[in-house]
Amino acid sequence: MSIQRCNPCDPDVIITFNISVICSLCVHKKKWLTWKQQEVQRQASLFSLYAELFSSIPSLAVTLVLVAYSDRRGRKITIIMPLIGTLIYTLSFLIVSYFELNVYLLIGASLASSLFGGIGTFLGGCFAYIADLCEDGRQKTLRMAGVDMVIGLLSGVASLSTGYFLRAAGFNWPFVTSALCQCFILLYAVFILEETVKRAPVDAVALDGSPPRSAMKQMVYGIYQLFAGASRTCNTTVVLLLLIFTTFSFANVGGLSMITLYELNEPLCWSEILIGYGSALSTTMFLTSFVGVSLFTYCGVSQLLIILMGILSVVSGMILVAFAKTTLQMFIVRVPMLLAIMPFPVLRSMMSKIVSKSEQGALFACVAFFESLSSNISTAVFSSVYAATVAWFPGFSFLLAAGLCVIPIALLGVLGLRGVDVAKEVQESETLISGEEEPAEDQNDNNALQC
């Protein structure tokens, strides 16, 4: 038996050798690109973590002070101050982008803008403003759901158009456009928006003859009165509702904050256009949640059941996102999350109906404080978890978010076992109030739930 030896000059041998070398290089290049992409993902999540940590504490303090103080000095300050801070932050992005400065300068800009309050301050003031204008519980629920819907839809339009805007004009013009829009909104809030709280004269004294309190004392006193002036049943109900709101916000915001990084990573590798389409599709949940709240409220569905349906919507969506591997799947998994926003306006409305009109600012200061706190902590926690797990299972963060939703579901069960349905209690309370004569000093507190 003869042994054939390969001729190194044979063209077939050369082609085979070249193909093997090219394949080997492609494999190594793919591994290097995968490692590089994972490193970019890790650095992006850590940058988000640092920005949140440096801005969260000042923003939380300002939120608590301004929104509680608005019960005495008016709601407009809680709207105007965050707009100024956001404008500063946007201009900082423009400067860093235009002059190609170090991106970590944005952390300092985030800290500076947080001194004016953040999105929590703005939303707390807006919802307290709405509570001042509404007379009944159903109107509060629908209007608060309407505000969530408008915010979500406009965010979707912005997300959808930003990808095309970035591709056509670069990174600078979107920041210029955003700054101009914020200037217009700020001018409207300062000169056109009407105040809903009548401020007492500067030299006025209290009914008991004591001198007027300072801003900090008014804030502390307002929050103290929120719980000290109510019965134990009301306090327990408010605390449970706050815990449900906070824990659900933690899980929901934490999971949603990682979706963009997940879409940029393999195997999806979405472009800015697909990111825009995905974000726009996600914001349809604000519209569908508003329709859901309106329909279920009109049909007389229990508010606790509406909240439960919203939480289960988030759980199912997060589980499906964790295992989505194609573009089509990533679009489809957003369908189960169409009712994910329903719990927020319903919980706000339930809490608002428990307290009097003179305590709406203190209530929404607490709500905004815990919402901002949970959002900041959840973003930091989920960014760290995603950075640690992106190499072996990028979808772990979404499974964690779904698992954490068990906590608000359990608290909701406790509230249901106590037999508390705020809508029915408010109805009974209003019937009682209309049939009995009230003291003069309580005429402005007809919306309060007499627990």
PDB file of C-alpha atoms in Angstrom, residues 47-237:
ATOM      1  CA  PHE A  47     -21.720  54.577  33.930  1.00  0.00           C
ATOM      2  CA  SER A  48     -25.485  54.504  34.472  1.00  0.00           C
ATOM      3  CA  LEU A  49     -24.846  53.251  38.002  1.00  0.00           C
ATOM      4  CA  TYR A  50     -22.429  56.101  38.830  1.00  0.00           C
ATOM      5  CA  ALA A  51     -24.739  58.764  37.394  1.00  0.00           C
ATOM      6  CA  GLU A  52     -27.672  57.475  39.453  1.00  0.00           C
ATOM      7  CA  LEU A  53     -25.670  57.264  42.668  1.00  0.00           C
ATOM      8  CA  PHE A  54     -24.305  60.817  42.439  1.00  0.00           C
ATOM      9  CA  SER A  55     -27.662  62.399  41.634  1.00  0.00           C
ATOM     10  CA  SER A  56     -30.108  60.351  43.697  1.00  0.00           C
ATOM     11  CA  ILE A  57     -29.530  61.737  47.222  1.00  0.00           C
ATOM     12  CA  PRO A  58     -29.820  65.489  46.378  1.00  0.00           C
ATOM     13  CA  SER A  59     -32.807  64.806  44.144  1.00  0.00           C
ATOM     14  CA  LEU A  60     -34.589  62.833  46.863  1.00  0.00           C
ATOM     15  CA  ALA A  61     -34.036  65.559  49.460  1.00  0.00           C
ATOM     16  CA  VAL A  62     -35.260  68.301  47.121  1.00  0.00           C
ATOM     17  CA  THR A  63     -38.295  66.228  46.144  1.00  0.00           C
ATOM     18  CA  LEU A  64     -39.351  65.701  49.738  1.00  0.00           C
ATOM     19  CA  VAL A  65     -38.921  69.375  50.664  1.00  0.00           C
ATOM     20  CA  LEU A  66     -40.456  71.022  47.588  1.00  0.00           C
ATOM     21  CA  VAL A  67     -43.527  68.817  47.131  1.00  0.00           C
ATOM     22  CA  ALA A  68     -44.431  68.880  50.841  1.00  0.00           C
ATOM     23  CA  TYR A  69     -43.790  72.635  50.928  1.00  0.00           C
ATOM     24  CA  SER A  70     -46.194  73.096  48.004  1.00  0.00           C
ATOM     25  CA  ASP A  71     -49.141  72.623  50.394  1.00  0.00           C
ATOM     26  CA  ARG A  72     -48.296  76.063  51.786  1.00  0.00           C
ATOM     27  CA  ARG A  73     -46.523  77.939  48.981  1.00  0.00           C
ATOM     28  CA  GLY A  74     -48.100  76.536  45.813  1.00  0.00           C
ATOM     29  CA  ARG A  75     -47.573  73.764  43.272  1.00  0.00           C
ATOM     30  CA  LYS A  76     -45.801  75.743  40.551  1.00  0.00           C
ATOM     31  CA  ILE A  77     -42.441  75.672  42.322  1.00  0.00           C
ATOM     32  CA  THR A  78     -42.441  71.858  42.110  1.00  0.00           C
ATOM     33  CA  ILE A  79     -42.891  72.115  38.340  1.00  0.00           C
ATOM     34  CA  ILE A  80     -40.578  75.030  37.550  1.00  0.00           C
ATOM     35  CA  MET A  81     -37.518  73.924  39.528  1.00  0.00           C
ATOM     36  CA  PRO A  82     -37.166  70.463  37.888  1.00  0.00           C
ATOM     37  CA  LEU A  83     -37.573  72.074  34.459  1.00  0.00           C
ATOM     38  CA  ILE A  84     -34.590  74.325  35.205  1.00  0.00           C
ATOM     39  CA  GLY A  85     -32.523  71.341  36.350  1.00  0.00           C
ATOM     40  CA  THR A  86     -33.427  69.313  33.260  1.00  0.00           C
ATOM     41  CA  LEU A  87     -32.484  72.234  31.015  1.00  0.00           C
ATOM     42  CA  ILE A  88     -29.061  72.425  32.700  1.00  0.00           C
ATOM     43  CA  TYR A  89     -28.566  68.684  32.201  1.00  0.00           C
ATOM     44  CA  THR A  90     -29.547  68.859  28.519  1.00  0.00           C
ATOM     45  CA  LEU A  91     -27.184  71.769  27.877  1.00  0.00           C
ATOM     46  CA  SER A  92     -24.424  69.764  29.564  1.00  0.00           C
ATOM     47  CA  PHE A  93     -25.014  66.909  27.126  1.00  0.00           C
ATOM     48  CA  LEU A  94     -24.822  69.392  24.256  1.00  0.00           C
ATOM     49  CA  ILE A  95     -21.540  70.867  25.490  1.00  0.00           C
ATOM     50  CA  VAL A  96     -19.925  67.459  26.068  1.00  0.00           C
ATOM     51  CA  SER A  97     -21.053  66.237  22.648  1.00  0.00           C
ATOM     52  CA  TYR A  98     -20.123  69.379  20.713  1.00  0.00           C
ATOM     53  CA  PHE A  99     -16.659  69.834  22.236  1.00  0.00           C
ATOM     54  CA  GLU A 100     -16.036  66.055  22.544  1.00  0.00           C
ATOM     55  CA  LEU A 101     -15.278  66.259  26.244  1.00  0.00           C
ATOM     56  CA  ASN A 102     -14.932  63.398  28.709  1.00  0.00           C
ATOM     57  CA  VAL A 103     -18.279  61.662  29.092  1.00  0.00           C
ATOM     58  CA  TYR A 104     -17.803  61.370  32.851  1.00  0.00           C
ATOM     59  CA  LEU A 105     -18.344  65.146  33.118  1.00  0.00           C
ATOM     60  CA  LEU A 106     -22.016  64.282  32.728  1.00  0.00           C
ATOM     61  CA  ILE A 107     -21.944  62.773  36.213  1.00  0.00           C
ATOM     62  CA  GLY A 108     -21.137  66.225  37.620  1.00  0.00           C
ATOM     63  CA  ALA A 109     -23.889  67.729  35.469  1.00  0.00           C
ATOM     64  CA  SER A 110     -26.300  65.130  36.809  1.00  0.00           C
ATOM     65  CA  LEU A 111     -25.357  66.111  40.355  1.00  0.00           C
ATOM     66  CA  ALA A 112     -25.879  69.823  39.613  1.00  0.00           C
ATOM     67  CA  SER A 113     -29.269  69.290  37.972  1.00  0.00           C
ATOM     68  CA  SER A 114     -30.445  67.087  40.837  1.00  0.00           C
ATOM     69  CA  LEU A 115     -30.202  70.085  43.187  1.00  0.00           C
ATOM     70  CA  PHE A 116     -33.248  71.485  41.387  1.00  0.00           C
ATOM     71  CA  GLY A 117     -35.203  68.274  41.861  1.00  0.00           C
ATOM     72  CA  GLY A 118     -35.743  65.498  39.360  1.00  0.00           C
ATOM     73  CA  ILE A 119     -38.532  63.704  37.598  1.00  0.00           C
ATOM     74  CA  GLY A 120     -39.913  62.675  40.988  1.00  0.00           C
ATOM     75  CA  THR A 121     -40.312  66.307  42.036  1.00  0.00           C
ATOM     76  CA  PHE A 122     -41.952  67.166  38.734  1.00  0.00           C
ATOM     77  CA  LEU A 123     -44.407  64.257  38.818  1.00  0.00           C
ATOM     78  CA  GLY A 124     -45.168  64.762  42.503  1.00  0.00           C
ATOM     79  CA  GLY A 125     -46.068  68.387  41.852  1.00  0.00           C
ATOM     80  CA  CYS A 126     -48.125  67.493  38.766  1.00  0.00           C
ATOM     81  CA  PHE A 127     -50.170  64.833  40.558  1.00  0.00           C
ATOM     82  CA  ALA A 128     -50.742  67.111  43.566  1.00  0.00           C
ATOM     83  CA  TYR A 129     -51.846  69.801  41.088  1.00  0.00           C
ATOM     84  CA  ILE A 130     -54.329  67.338  39.544  1.00  0.00           C
ATOM     85  CA  ALA A 131     -55.615  66.308  42.987  1.00  0.00           C
ATOM     86  CA  ASP A 132     -56.363  69.982  43.723  1.00  0.00           C
ATOM     87  CA  LEU A 133     -58.529  70.218  40.604  1.00  0.00           C
ATOM     88  CA  CYS A 134     -60.492  66.950  41.004  1.00  0.00           C
ATOM     89  CA  GLU A 135     -63.608  66.579  43.126  1.00  0.00           C
ATOM     90  CA  ASP A 136     -64.283  62.822  43.097  1.00  0.00           C
ATOM     91  CA  GLY A 137     -62.250  59.628  43.130  1.00  0.00           C
ATOM     92  CA  ARG A 138     -63.109  58.412  39.616  1.00  0.00           C
ATOM     93  CA  GLN A 139     -62.041  61.747  38.138  1.00  0.00           C
ATOM     94  CA  LYS A 140     -58.717  61.539  39.977  1.00  0.00           C
ATOM     95  CA  THR A 141     -58.031  58.025  38.727  1.00  0.00           C
ATOM     96  CA  LEU A 142     -58.805  58.870  35.107  1.00  0.00           C
ATOM     97  CA  ARG A 143     -56.878  62.136  35.084  1.00  0.00           C
ATOM     98  CA  MET A 144     -53.816  60.600  36.699  1.00  0.00           C
ATOM     99  CA  ALA A 145     -53.967  57.729  34.226  1.00  0.00           C
ATOM    100  CA  GLY A 146     -54.299  60.350  31.484  1.00  0.00           C
ATOM    101  CA  VAL A 147     -51.115  62.082  32.625  1.00  0.00           C
ATOM    102  CA  ASP A 148     -49.234  58.763  32.561  1.00  0.00           C
ATOM    103  CA  MET A 149     -50.610  58.121  29.077  1.00  0.00           C
ATOM    104  CA  VAL A 150     -49.527  61.521  27.718  1.00  0.00           C
ATOM    105  CA  ILE A 151     -46.032  61.142  29.186  1.00  0.00           C
ATOM    106  CA  GLY A 152     -45.695  57.658  27.729  1.00  0.00           C
ATOM    107  CA  LEU A 153     -46.983  58.511  24.269  1.00  0.00           C
ATOM    108  CA  LEU A 154     -44.782  61.588  23.940  1.00  0.00           C
ATOM    109  CA  SER A 155     -41.822  59.525  25.102  1.00  0.00           C
ATOM    110  CA  GLY A 156     -42.655  57.000  22.410  1.00  0.00           C
ATOM    111  CA  VAL A 157     -42.792  59.669  19.713  1.00  0.00           C
ATOM    112  CA  ALA A 158     -39.452  61.023  20.931  1.00  0.00           C
ATOM    113  CA  SER A 159     -37.879  57.556  20.961  1.00  0.00           C
ATOM    114  CA  LEU A 160     -39.176  56.758  17.491  1.00  0.00           C
ATOM    115  CA  SER A 161     -37.925  59.998  15.969  1.00  0.00           C
ATOM    116  CA  THR A 162     -34.601  60.175  17.821  1.00  0.00           C
ATOM    117  CA  GLY A 163     -33.045  57.311  15.876  1.00  0.00           C
ATOM    118  CA  TYR A 164     -33.746  58.999  12.537  1.00  0.00           C
ATOM    119  CA  PHE A 165     -32.734  62.368  13.981  1.00  0.00           C
ATOM    120  CA  LEU A 166     -29.390  60.992  15.173  1.00  0.00           C
ATOM    121  CA  ARG A 167     -28.692  59.338  11.829  1.00  0.00           C
ATOM    122  CA  ALA A 168     -29.586  62.471   9.841  1.00  0.00           C
ATOM    123  CA  ALA A 169     -28.157  65.257  12.014  1.00  0.00           C
ATOM    124  CA  GLY A 170     -25.713  63.682  14.471  1.00  0.00           C
ATOM    125  CA  PHE A 171     -25.725  63.929  18.252  1.00  0.00           C
ATOM    126  CA  ASN A 172     -25.795  67.717  18.669  1.00  0.00           C
ATOM    127  CA  TRP A 173     -29.065  68.767  17.076  1.00  0.00           C
ATOM    128  CA  PRO A 174     -31.298  66.496  19.192  1.00  0.00           C
ATOM    129  CA  PHE A 175     -29.927  68.202  22.309  1.00  0.00           C
ATOM    130  CA  VAL A 176     -30.491  71.652  20.775  1.00  0.00           C
ATOM    131  CA  THR A 177     -34.081  70.735  19.927  1.00  0.00           C
ATOM    132  CA  SER A 178     -34.677  69.330  23.404  1.00  0.00           C
ATOM    133  CA  ALA A 179     -33.281  72.466  25.059  1.00  0.00           C
ATOM    134  CA  LEU A 180     -35.527  74.730  22.957  1.00  0.00           C
ATOM    135  CA  CYS A 181     -38.605  72.671  23.857  1.00  0.00           C
ATOM    136  CA  GLN A 182     -37.702  72.814  27.541  1.00  0.00           C
ATOM    137  CA  CYS A 183     -37.304  76.596  27.358  1.00  0.00           C
ATOM    138  CA  PHE A 184     -40.801  76.877  25.882  1.00  0.00           C
ATOM    139  CA  ILE A 185     -42.283  74.630  28.607  1.00  0.00           C
ATOM    140  CA  LEU A 186     -40.476  76.604  31.301  1.00  0.00           C
ATOM    141  CA  LEU A 187     -41.872  79.900  30.021  1.00  0.00           C
ATOM    142  CA  TYR A 188     -45.368  78.407  29.954  1.00  0.00           C
ATOM    143  CA  ALA A 189     -45.042  77.149  33.547  1.00  0.00           C
ATOM    144  CA  VAL A 190     -43.765  80.500  34.800  1.00  0.00           C
ATOM    145  CA  PHE A 191     -46.119  82.921  33.033  1.00  0.00           C
ATOM    146  CA  ILE A 192     -49.264  81.009  31.992  1.00  0.00           C
ATOM    147  CA  LEU A 193     -49.848  78.069  34.348  1.00  0.00           C
ATOM    148  CA  GLU A 194     -52.288  79.032  37.105  1.00  0.00           C
ATOM    149  CA  GLU A 195     -51.617  78.322  40.756  1.00  0.00           C
ATOM    150  CA  THR A 196     -54.071  76.048  42.603  1.00  0.00           C
ATOM    151  CA  VAL A 197     -52.938  76.788  46.166  1.00  0.00           C
ATOM    152  CA  LYS A 198     -53.673  80.169  47.671  1.00  0.00           C
ATOM    153  CA  ARG A 199     -50.621  81.299  49.588  1.00  0.00           C
ATOM    154  CA  ALA A 200     -50.975  83.008  52.949  1.00  0.00           C
ATOM    155  CA  PRO A 201     -49.441  86.474  53.422  1.00  0.00           C
ATOM    156  CA  VAL A 202     -45.800  86.514  54.472  1.00  0.00           C
ATOM    157  CA  ASP A 203     -46.573  88.213  57.814  1.00  0.00           C
ATOM    158  CA  ALA A 204     -49.587  86.023  58.578  1.00  0.00           C
ATOM    159  CA  VAL A 205     -49.804  84.119  61.847  1.00  0.00           C
ATOM    160  CA  ALA A 206     -51.347  80.764  62.566  1.00  0.00           C
ATOM    161  CA  LEU A 207     -54.797  80.379  64.109  1.00  0.00           C
ATOM    162  CA  ASP A 208     -53.249  79.681  67.489  1.00  0.00           C
ATOM    163  CA  GLY A 209     -51.251  82.924  67.385  1.00  0.00           C
ATOM    164  CA  SER A 210     -47.893  81.233  66.747  1.00  0.00           C
ATOM    165  CA  PRO A 211     -45.471  82.773  64.216  1.00  0.00           C
ATOM    166  CA  PRO A 212     -45.287  81.252  60.720  1.00  0.00           C
ATOM    167  CA  ARG A 213     -43.103  78.172  60.383  1.00  0.00           C
ATOM    168  CA  SER A 214     -40.019  77.950  58.219  1.00  0.00           C
ATOM    169  CA  ALA A 215     -40.028  75.918  55.013  1.00  0.00           C
ATOM    170  CA  MET A 216     -38.328  72.931  56.636  1.00  0.00           C
ATOM    171  CA  LYS A 217     -40.647  72.993  59.654  1.00  0.00           C
ATOM    172  CA  GLN A 218     -43.682  73.217  57.374  1.00  0.00           C
ATOM    173  CA  MET A 219     -42.443  70.226  55.414  1.00  0.00           C
ATOM    174  CA  VAL A 220     -41.854  68.131  58.548  1.00  0.00           C
ATOM    175  CA  TYR A 221     -45.145  69.244  60.080  1.00  0.00           C
ATOM    176  CA  GLY A 222     -47.085  68.441  56.904  1.00  0.00           C
ATOM    177  CA  ILE A 223     -45.724  64.896  56.689  1.00  0.00           C
ATOM    178  CA  TYR A 224     -46.252  64.431  60.440  1.00  0.00           C
ATOM    179  CA  GLN A 225     -49.878  65.538  60.160  1.00  0.00           C
ATOM    180  CA  LEU A 226     -50.398  63.201  57.220  1.00  0.00           C
ATOM    181  CA  PHE A 227     -50.047  60.210  59.559  1.00  0.00           C
ATOM    182  CA  ALA A 228     -50.676  61.682  63.024  1.00  0.00           C
ATOM    183  CA  GLY A 229     -54.037  63.191  62.116  1.00  0.00           C
ATOM    184  CA  ALA A 230     -55.500  59.961  60.708  1.00  0.00           C
ATOM    185  CA  SER A 231     -56.799  56.812  62.331  1.00  0.00           C
ATOM    186  CA  ARG A 232     -54.824  53.606  62.619  1.00  0.00           C
ATOM    187  CA  THR A 233     -56.859  51.987  59.823  1.00  0.00           C
ATOM    188  CA  CYS A 234     -56.117  54.839  57.434  1.00  0.00           C
ATOM    189  CA  ASN A 235     -52.419  54.836  58.325  1.00  0.00           C
ATOM    190  CA  THR A 236     -52.159  51.087  57.778  1.00  0.00           C
ATOM    191  CA  THR A 237     -53.898  51.387  54.423  1.00  0.00           C
TER     192      THR A 237
END
